[in-house]
mmCIF file of C-alpha atoms in Angstrom:
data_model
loop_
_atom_site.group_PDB
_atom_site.id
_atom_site.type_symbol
_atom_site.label_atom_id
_atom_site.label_comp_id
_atom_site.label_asym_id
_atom_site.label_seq_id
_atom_site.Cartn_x
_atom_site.Cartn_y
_atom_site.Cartn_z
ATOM 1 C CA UNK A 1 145.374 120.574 46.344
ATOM 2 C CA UNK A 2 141.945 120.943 44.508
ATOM 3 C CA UNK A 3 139.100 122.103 46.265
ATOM 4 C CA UNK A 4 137.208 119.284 46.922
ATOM 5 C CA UNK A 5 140.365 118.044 48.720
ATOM 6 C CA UNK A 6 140.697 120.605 50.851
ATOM 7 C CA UNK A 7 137.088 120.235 52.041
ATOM 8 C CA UNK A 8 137.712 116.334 52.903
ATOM 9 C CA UNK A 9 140.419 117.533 54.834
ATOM 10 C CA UNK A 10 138.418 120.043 56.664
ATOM 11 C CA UNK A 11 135.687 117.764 57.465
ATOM 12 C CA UNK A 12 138.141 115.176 58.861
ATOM 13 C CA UNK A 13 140.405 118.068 61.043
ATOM 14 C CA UNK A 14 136.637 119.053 62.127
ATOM 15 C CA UNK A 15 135.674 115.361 62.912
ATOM 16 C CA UNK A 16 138.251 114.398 64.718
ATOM 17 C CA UNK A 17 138.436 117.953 66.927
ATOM 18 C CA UNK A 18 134.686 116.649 68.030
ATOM 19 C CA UNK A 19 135.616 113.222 68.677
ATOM 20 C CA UNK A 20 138.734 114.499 71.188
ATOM 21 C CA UNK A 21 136.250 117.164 72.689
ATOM 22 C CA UNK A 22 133.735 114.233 73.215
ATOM 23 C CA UNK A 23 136.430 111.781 75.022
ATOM 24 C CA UNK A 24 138.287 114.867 76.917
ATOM 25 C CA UNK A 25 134.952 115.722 78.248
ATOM 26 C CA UNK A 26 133.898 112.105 79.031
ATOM 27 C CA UNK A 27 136.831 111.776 80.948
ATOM 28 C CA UNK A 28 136.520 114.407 83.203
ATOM 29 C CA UNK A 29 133.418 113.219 84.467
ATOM 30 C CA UNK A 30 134.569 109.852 85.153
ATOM 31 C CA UNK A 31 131.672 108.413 83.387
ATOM 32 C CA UNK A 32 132.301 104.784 80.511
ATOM 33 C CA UNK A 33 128.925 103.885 79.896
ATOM 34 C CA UNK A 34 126.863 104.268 76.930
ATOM 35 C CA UNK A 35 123.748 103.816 75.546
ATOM 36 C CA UNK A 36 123.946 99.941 75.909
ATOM 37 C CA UNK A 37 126.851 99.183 78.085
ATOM 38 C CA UNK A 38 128.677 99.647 81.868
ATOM 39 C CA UNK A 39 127.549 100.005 85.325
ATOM 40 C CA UNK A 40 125.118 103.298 86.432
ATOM 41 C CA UNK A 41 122.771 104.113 89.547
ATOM 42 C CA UNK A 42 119.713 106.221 89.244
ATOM 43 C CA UNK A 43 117.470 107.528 91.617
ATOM 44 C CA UNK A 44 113.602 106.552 92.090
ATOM 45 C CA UNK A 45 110.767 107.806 94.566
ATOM 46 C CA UNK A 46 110.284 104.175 96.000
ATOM 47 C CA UNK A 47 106.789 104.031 94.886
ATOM 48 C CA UNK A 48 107.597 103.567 91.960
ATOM 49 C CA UNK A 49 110.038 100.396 93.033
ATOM 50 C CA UNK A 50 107.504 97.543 91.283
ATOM 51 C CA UNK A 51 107.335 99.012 87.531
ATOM 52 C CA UNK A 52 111.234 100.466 88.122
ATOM 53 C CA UNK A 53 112.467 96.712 88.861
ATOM 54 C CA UNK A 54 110.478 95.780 85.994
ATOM 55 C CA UNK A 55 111.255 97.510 83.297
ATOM 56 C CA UNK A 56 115.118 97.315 84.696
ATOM 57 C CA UNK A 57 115.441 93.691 84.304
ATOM 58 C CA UNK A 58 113.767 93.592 80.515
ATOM 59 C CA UNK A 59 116.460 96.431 79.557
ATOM 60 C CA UNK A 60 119.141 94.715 80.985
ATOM 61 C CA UNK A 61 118.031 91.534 79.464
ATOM 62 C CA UNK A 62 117.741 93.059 76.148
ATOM 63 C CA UNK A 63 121.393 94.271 76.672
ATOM 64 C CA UNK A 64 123.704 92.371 78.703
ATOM 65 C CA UNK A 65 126.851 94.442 78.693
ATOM 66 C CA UNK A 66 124.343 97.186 81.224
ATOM 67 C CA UNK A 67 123.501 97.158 84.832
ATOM 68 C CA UNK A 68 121.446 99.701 85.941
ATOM 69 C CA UNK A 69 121.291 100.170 90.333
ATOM 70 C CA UNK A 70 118.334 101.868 91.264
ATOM 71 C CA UNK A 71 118.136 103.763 94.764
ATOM 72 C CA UNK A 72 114.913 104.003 96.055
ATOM 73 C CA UNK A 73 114.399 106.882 97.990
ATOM 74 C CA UNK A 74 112.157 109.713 98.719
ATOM 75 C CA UNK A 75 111.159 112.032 95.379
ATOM 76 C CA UNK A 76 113.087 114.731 97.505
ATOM 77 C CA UNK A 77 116.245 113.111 98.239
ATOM 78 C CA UNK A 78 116.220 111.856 94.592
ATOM 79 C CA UNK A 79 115.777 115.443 93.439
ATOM 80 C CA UNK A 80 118.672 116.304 95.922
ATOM 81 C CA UNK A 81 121.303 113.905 93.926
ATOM 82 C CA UNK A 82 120.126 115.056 90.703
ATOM 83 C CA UNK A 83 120.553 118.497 91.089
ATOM 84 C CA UNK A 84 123.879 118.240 92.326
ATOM 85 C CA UNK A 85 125.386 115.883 89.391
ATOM 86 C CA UNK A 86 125.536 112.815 91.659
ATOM 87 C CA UNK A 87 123.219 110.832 89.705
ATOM 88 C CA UNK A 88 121.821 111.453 86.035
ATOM 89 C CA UNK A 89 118.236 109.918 86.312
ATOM 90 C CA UNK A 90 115.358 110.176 88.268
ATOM 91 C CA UNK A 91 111.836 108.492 88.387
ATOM 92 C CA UNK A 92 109.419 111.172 90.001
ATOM 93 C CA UNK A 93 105.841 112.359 89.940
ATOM 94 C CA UNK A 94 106.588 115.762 88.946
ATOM 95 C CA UNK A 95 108.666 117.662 86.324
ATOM 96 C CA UNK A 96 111.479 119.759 86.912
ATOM 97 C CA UNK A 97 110.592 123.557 88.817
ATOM 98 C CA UNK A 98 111.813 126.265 86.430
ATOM 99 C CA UNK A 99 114.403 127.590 88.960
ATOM 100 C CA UNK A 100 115.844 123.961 89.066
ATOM 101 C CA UNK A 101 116.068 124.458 85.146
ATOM 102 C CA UNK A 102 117.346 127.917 85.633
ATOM 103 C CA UNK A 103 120.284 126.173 87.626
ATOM 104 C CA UNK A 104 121.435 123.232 85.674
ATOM 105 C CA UNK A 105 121.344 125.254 82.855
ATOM 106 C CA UNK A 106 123.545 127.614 84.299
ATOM 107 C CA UNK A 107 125.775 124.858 85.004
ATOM 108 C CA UNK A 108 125.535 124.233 81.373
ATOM 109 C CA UNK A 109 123.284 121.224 81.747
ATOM 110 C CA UNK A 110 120.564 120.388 79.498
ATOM 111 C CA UNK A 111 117.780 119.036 81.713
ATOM 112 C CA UNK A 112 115.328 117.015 79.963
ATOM 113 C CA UNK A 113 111.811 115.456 81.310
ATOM 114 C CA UNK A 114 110.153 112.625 79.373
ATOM 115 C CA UNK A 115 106.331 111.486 80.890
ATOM 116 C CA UNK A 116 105.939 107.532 81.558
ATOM 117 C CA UNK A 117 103.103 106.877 83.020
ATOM 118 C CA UNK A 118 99.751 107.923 85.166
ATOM 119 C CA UNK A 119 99.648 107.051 88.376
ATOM 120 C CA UNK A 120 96.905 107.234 90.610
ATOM 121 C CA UNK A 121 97.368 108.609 93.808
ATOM 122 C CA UNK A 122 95.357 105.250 96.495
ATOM 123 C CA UNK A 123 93.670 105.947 99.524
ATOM 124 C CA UNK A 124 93.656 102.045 101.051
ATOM 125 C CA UNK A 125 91.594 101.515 104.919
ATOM 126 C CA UNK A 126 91.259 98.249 106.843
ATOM 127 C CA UNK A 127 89.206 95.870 105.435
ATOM 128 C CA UNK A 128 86.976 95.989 108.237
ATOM 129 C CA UNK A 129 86.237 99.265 107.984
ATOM 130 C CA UNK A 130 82.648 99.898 106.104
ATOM 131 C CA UNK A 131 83.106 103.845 105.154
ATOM 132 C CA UNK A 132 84.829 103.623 102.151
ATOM 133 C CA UNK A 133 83.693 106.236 99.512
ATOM 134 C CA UNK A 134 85.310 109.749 99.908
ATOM 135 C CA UNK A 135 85.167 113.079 98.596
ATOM 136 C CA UNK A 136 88.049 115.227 97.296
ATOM 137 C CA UNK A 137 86.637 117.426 100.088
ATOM 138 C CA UNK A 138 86.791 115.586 102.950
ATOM 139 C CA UNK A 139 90.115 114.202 101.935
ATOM 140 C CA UNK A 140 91.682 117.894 102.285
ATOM 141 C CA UNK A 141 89.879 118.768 105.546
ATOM 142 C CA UNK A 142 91.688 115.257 106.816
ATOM 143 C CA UNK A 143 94.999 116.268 105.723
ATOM 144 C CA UNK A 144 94.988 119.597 107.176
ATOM 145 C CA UNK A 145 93.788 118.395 110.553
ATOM 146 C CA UNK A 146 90.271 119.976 110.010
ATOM 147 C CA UNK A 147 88.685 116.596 110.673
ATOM 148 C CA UNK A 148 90.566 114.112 113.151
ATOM 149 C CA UNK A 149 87.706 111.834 113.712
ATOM 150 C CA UNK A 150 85.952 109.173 112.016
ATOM 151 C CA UNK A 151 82.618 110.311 112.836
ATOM 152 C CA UNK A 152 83.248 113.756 111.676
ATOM 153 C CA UNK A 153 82.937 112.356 107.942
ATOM 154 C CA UNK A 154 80.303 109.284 108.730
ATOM 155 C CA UNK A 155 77.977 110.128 111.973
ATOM 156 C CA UNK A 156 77.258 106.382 112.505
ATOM 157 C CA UNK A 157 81.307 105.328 112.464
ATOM 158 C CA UNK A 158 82.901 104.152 115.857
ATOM 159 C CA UNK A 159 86.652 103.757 114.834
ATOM 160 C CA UNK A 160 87.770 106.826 116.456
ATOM 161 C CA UNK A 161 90.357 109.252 115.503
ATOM 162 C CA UNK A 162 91.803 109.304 111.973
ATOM 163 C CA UNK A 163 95.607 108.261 111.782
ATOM 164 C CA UNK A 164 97.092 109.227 107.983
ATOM 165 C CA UNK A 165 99.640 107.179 106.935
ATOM 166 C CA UNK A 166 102.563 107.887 103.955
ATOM 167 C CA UNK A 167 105.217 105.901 102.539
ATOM 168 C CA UNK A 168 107.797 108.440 103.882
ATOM 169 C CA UNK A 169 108.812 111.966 104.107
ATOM 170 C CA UNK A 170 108.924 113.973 101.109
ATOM 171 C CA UNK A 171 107.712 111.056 99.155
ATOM 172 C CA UNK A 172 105.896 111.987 95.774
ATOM 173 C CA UNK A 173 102.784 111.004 97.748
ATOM 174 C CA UNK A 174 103.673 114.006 100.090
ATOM 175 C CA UNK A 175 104.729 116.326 98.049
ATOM 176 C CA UNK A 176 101.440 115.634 95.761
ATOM 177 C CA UNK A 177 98.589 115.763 99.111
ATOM 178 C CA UNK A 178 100.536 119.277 99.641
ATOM 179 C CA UNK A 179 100.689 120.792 96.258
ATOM 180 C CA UNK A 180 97.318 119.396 94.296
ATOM 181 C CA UNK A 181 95.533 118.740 97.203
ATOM 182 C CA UNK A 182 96.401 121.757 100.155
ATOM 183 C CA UNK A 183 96.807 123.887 98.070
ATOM 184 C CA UNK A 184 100.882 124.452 99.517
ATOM 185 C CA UNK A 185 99.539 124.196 103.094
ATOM 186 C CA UNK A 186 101.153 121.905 105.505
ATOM 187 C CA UNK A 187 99.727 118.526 106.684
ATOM 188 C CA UNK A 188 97.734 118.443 110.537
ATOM 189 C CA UNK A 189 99.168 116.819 113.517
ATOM 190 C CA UNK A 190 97.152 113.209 112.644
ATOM 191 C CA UNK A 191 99.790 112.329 109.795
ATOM 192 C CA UNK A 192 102.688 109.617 110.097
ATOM 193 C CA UNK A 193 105.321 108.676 107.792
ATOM 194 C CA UNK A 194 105.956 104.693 107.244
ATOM 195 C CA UNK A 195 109.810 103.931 105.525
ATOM 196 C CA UNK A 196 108.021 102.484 102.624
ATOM 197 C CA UNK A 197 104.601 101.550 100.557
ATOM 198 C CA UNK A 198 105.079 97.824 102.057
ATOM 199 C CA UNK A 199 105.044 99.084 105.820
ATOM 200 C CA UNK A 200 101.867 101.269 104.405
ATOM 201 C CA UNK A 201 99.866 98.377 103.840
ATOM 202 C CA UNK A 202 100.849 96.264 106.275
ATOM 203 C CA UNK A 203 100.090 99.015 108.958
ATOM 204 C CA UNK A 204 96.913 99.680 107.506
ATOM 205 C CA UNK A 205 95.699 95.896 107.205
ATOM 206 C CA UNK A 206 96.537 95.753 111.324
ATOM 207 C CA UNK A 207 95.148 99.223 112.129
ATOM 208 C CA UNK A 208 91.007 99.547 112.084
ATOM 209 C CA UNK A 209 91.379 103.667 112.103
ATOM 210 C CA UNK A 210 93.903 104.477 109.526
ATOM 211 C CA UNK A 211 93.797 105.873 105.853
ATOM 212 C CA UNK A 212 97.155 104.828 104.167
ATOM 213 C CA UNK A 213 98.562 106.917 101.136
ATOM 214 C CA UNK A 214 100.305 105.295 98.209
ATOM 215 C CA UNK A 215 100.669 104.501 94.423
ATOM 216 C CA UNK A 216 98.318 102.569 92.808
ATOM 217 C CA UNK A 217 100.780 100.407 91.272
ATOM 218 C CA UNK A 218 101.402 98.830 94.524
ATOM 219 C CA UNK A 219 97.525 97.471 95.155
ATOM 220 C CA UNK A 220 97.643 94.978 92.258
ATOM 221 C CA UNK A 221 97.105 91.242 92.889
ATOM 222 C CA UNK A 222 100.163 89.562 90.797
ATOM 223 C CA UNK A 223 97.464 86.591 90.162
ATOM 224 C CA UNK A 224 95.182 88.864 88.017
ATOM 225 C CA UNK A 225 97.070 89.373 84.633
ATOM 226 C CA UNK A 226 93.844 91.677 83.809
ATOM 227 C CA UNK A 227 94.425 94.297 86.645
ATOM 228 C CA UNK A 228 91.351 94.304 87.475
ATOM 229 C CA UNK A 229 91.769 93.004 91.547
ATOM 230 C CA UNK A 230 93.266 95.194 94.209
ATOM 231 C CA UNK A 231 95.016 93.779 97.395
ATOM 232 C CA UNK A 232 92.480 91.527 99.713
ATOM 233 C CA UNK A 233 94.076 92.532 103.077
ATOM 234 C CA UNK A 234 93.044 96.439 102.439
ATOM 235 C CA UNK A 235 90.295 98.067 101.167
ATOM 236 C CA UNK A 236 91.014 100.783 98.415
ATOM 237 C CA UNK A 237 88.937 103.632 98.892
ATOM 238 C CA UNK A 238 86.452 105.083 96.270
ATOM 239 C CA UNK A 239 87.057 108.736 95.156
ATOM 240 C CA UNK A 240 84.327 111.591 94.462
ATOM 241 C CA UNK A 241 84.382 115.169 93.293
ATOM 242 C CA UNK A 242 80.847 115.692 94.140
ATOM 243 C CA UNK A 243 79.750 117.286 97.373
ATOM 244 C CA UNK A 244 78.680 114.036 98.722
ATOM 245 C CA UNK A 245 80.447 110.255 98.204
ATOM 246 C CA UNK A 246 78.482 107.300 96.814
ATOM 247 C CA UNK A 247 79.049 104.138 95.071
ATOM 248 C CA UNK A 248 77.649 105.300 92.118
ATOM 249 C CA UNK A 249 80.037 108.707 91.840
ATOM 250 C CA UNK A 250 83.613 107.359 93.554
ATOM 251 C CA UNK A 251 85.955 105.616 91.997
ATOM 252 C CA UNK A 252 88.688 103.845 92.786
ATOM 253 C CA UNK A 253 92.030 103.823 90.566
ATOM 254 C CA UNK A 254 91.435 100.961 88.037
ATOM 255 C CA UNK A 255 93.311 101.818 84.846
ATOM 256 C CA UNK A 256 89.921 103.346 83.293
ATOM 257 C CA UNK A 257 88.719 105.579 85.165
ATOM 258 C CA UNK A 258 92.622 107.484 85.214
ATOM 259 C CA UNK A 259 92.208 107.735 81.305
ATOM 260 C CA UNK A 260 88.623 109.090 81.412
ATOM 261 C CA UNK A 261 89.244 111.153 84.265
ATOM 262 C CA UNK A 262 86.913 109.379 86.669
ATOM 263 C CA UNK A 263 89.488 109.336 89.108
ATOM 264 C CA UNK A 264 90.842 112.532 90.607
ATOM 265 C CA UNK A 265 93.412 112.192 92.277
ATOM 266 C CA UNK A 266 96.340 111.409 88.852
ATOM 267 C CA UNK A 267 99.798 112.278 88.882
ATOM 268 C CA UNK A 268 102.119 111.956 85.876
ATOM 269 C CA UNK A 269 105.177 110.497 86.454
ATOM 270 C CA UNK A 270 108.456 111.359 84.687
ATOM 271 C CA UNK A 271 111.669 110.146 83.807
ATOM 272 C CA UNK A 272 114.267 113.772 84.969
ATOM 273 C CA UNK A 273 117.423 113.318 83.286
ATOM 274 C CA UNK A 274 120.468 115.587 83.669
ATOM 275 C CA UNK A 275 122.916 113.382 81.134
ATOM 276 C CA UNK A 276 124.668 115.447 78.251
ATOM 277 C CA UNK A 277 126.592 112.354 76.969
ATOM 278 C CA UNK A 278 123.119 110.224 76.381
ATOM 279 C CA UNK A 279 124.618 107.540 77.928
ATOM 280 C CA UNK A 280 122.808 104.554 80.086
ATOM 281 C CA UNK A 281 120.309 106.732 82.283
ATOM 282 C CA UNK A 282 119.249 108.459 78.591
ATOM 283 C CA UNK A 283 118.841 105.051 76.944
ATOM 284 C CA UNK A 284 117.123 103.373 79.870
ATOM 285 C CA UNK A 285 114.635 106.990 80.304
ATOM 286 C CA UNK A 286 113.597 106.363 76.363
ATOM 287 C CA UNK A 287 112.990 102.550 76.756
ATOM 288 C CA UNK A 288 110.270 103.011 79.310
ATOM 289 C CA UNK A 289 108.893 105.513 76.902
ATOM 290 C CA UNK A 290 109.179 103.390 74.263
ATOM 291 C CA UNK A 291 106.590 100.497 73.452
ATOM 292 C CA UNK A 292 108.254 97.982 75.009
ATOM 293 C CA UNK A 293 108.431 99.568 78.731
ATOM 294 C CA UNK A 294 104.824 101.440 78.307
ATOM 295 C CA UNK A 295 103.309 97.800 77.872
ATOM 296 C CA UNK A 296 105.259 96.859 80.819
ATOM 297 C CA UNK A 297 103.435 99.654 82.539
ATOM 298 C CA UNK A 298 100.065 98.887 81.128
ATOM 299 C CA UNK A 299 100.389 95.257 82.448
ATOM 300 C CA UNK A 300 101.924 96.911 85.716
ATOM 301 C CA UNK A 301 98.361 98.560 86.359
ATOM 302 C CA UNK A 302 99.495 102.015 85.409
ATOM 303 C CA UNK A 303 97.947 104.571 82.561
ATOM 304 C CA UNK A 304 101.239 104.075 79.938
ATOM 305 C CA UNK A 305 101.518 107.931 78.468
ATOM 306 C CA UNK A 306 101.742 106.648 75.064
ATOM 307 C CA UNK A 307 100.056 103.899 72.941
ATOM 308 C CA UNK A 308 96.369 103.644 71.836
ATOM 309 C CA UNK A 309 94.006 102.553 74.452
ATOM 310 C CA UNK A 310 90.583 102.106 73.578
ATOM 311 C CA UNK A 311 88.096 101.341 76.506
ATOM 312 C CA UNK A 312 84.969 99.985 75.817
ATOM 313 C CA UNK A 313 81.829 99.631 77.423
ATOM 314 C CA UNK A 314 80.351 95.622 77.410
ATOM 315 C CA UNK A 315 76.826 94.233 77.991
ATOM 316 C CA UNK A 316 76.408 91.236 79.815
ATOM 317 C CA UNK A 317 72.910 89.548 79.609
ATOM 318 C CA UNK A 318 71.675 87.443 82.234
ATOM 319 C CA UNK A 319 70.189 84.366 81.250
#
C-alpha cells in the first residue's frame, strides 16, 4: 500500500472515529435536533416575550421541520435552568458572571454570549399624573426608600406616597435598578412585584401614585409602523442625568436617543447559550443576530446591536 493510500485510509479511520464520538455523545444527552430541525424549549426574561415571539415565528417559518417553546420567566429562574443543563438558551439583559463561566467550563461546557439588542430600561406613570421628567438621581433615592412621597421630588404634587411597580421578582428589570442603578443595594419597603409587564401597565393606567418598571419594547403602539408612539393609557416618563429634570434635558426611550446615549438608563440584552452540539438554541441565538432578526428588532422598537443606523436631524418649515 503506497503512501498516499495509507493517508486516505487514515483520514477515513479518523473521520469516522469523530462521527461515532459525535452520535455517542449526542445520545447521551438525549438531545435530536439540529440546526434546522426537532422540538427545543429555551428560557426568556418575559420582557422580552414581544420581540422573542417574533423572531420565533419568522425562524420557524423559514424552517418548518423546528419548533422552538419559549418559557417566559424571570432572568433569574432562566439563569437557574441554564446553569444546570436543563435548557441550552437564554434571552437576558446581562452576560454570563465569570464564576458562572468558571463552572460550566468546569463541567466542560463552552458558554457562549452573543448581544441582540438595546433595550431601554421605561419608567411609565398614570396618564393623569403631570410630573413626568426625572432625574437618574431621584430615581435611586426612590428605589432605596429615600423618597416615599410624591411631593418629596415635586413640592406642588398631591398624589401621595410613591408605590414602585416591577414585572416580577428577579426580573432583568430588578436585577438592573439593583446593579446599575443602587449600586448592589437592596430596594426600600415602597416596591411591589406584578407577575408580568402586562399587569405593569395595567396597574399603572388604574393607579394615580405609581411608577411602573419595564422594557421599552413593551410601550409601542402596534398601529405606528415608525415607532415613534408609546402606549396612550400610560405616560412614559422622561429621563435626565442633570441635577435637575426638564423637557428640554429628559428623554424618554425612543430608538434615538438609546444610540446617541440620550437615554440613560440602556441595557444590552444577550442571547446565553450553553449548547456544544450547535444545535436549535445555537441556530435560533445567530438568527436574531443575524440581519433578518436585528430588523425584526429595529421594527420591534429596540436598538438592533448590529446593522448601520444613521439618524438624522430634519427641518421642518412652517408655512
Amino acid at each position: 500500500m503506497n503512501r498516499r493510500s495509507l493517508n486516505i485510509l487514515f483520514a477515513a479511520i479518523l473521520t469516522t472515529g469523530l462521527i461515532l464520538a459525535c452520535g455517542e455523545r449526542q445520545r447521551k444527552s438525549n438531545r435530536t435536533d439540529t440546526a434546522s430541525s426537532g422540538t427545543i424549549s429555551f428560557a426568556s426574561d418575559e420582557s422580552f416575550s414581544p420581540i422573542v415571539d417574533e423572531c420565533r415565528e419568522v425562524f420557524e417559518y423559514s424552517r418548518p421541520q423546528a419548533h422552538l417553546n419559549p418559557i417566559y420567566m424571570s432572568e433569574g429562574e432562566g439563569m437557574d435552568l441554564l446553569m444546570k443543563d436543563s435548557i441550552q438558551l437564554v434571552v437576558a439583559a446581562r452576560n454570563f458572571r465569570p464564576g458562572e463561566i468558571q463552572e460550566l467550563q468546569a463541567k466542560k461546557f463552552l458558554p457562549a454570549a452573543i448581544p441582540i439588542a438595546y433595550d431601554g430600561l421605561a419608567l411609565i406613570v398614570n396618564r393623569n399624573n403631570p410630573d413626568s421628567c426625572i432625574t437618574v438621581a431621584d430615581v435611586k433615592r426612590v428605589l432605596g426608600g429615600e423618597v416615599k412621597k410624591w411631593n418629596e421630588i415635586y413640592p406642588r404634587s398631591n398624589k401621595g406616597d410613591i408605590e414602585v411597580v416591577f414585572d416580577r421578582n428577579r426580573s432583568s428589570a430588578v436585577q438592573y435598578c439593583v446593579d446599575s442603578i443602587l449600586g448592589g443595594k437592596q430596594f426600600g419597603d415602597n416596591t411591589v412585584a406584578a407577575k408580568s409587564s402586562a399587569e405593569v401597565i395595567d396597574y399603572v393606567e388604574k393607579t394615580p401614585n405609581a411608577i411602573g418598571i419595564i422594557g421599552s419594547n413593551w410601550l409601542n403602539d402596534k398601529r405606528d409602523s415608525t415607532n415613534t408612539t408609546f402606549k396612550k393609557n400610560i405616560t412614559v416618563m422622561r429621563v435626565s442625568k442633570k441635577d435637575s429634570a426638564t423637557v428640554r434635558n429628559s428623554w424618554q426611550p425612543y430608538q434615538a436617543y438609546l444610540l446617541d446615549g440620550r437615554y440613560p438608563l440602556v441595557r444590552t440584552i444577550y442571547a446565553l447559550l450553553n449548547d456544544p452540539y450547535h444545535g436549535l438554541p445555537w441556530a435560533f441565538a445567530h438568527f436574531m443576530e443575524s440581519p433578518k432578526g436585528q430588523l425584526i428588532i429595529l421594527k420591534s422598537g429596540l436598538l438592533p446591536m448590529r446593522g448601520d443606523i444613521t439618524i438624522r436631524d430634519v427641518r421642518v418649515k412652517d408655512e
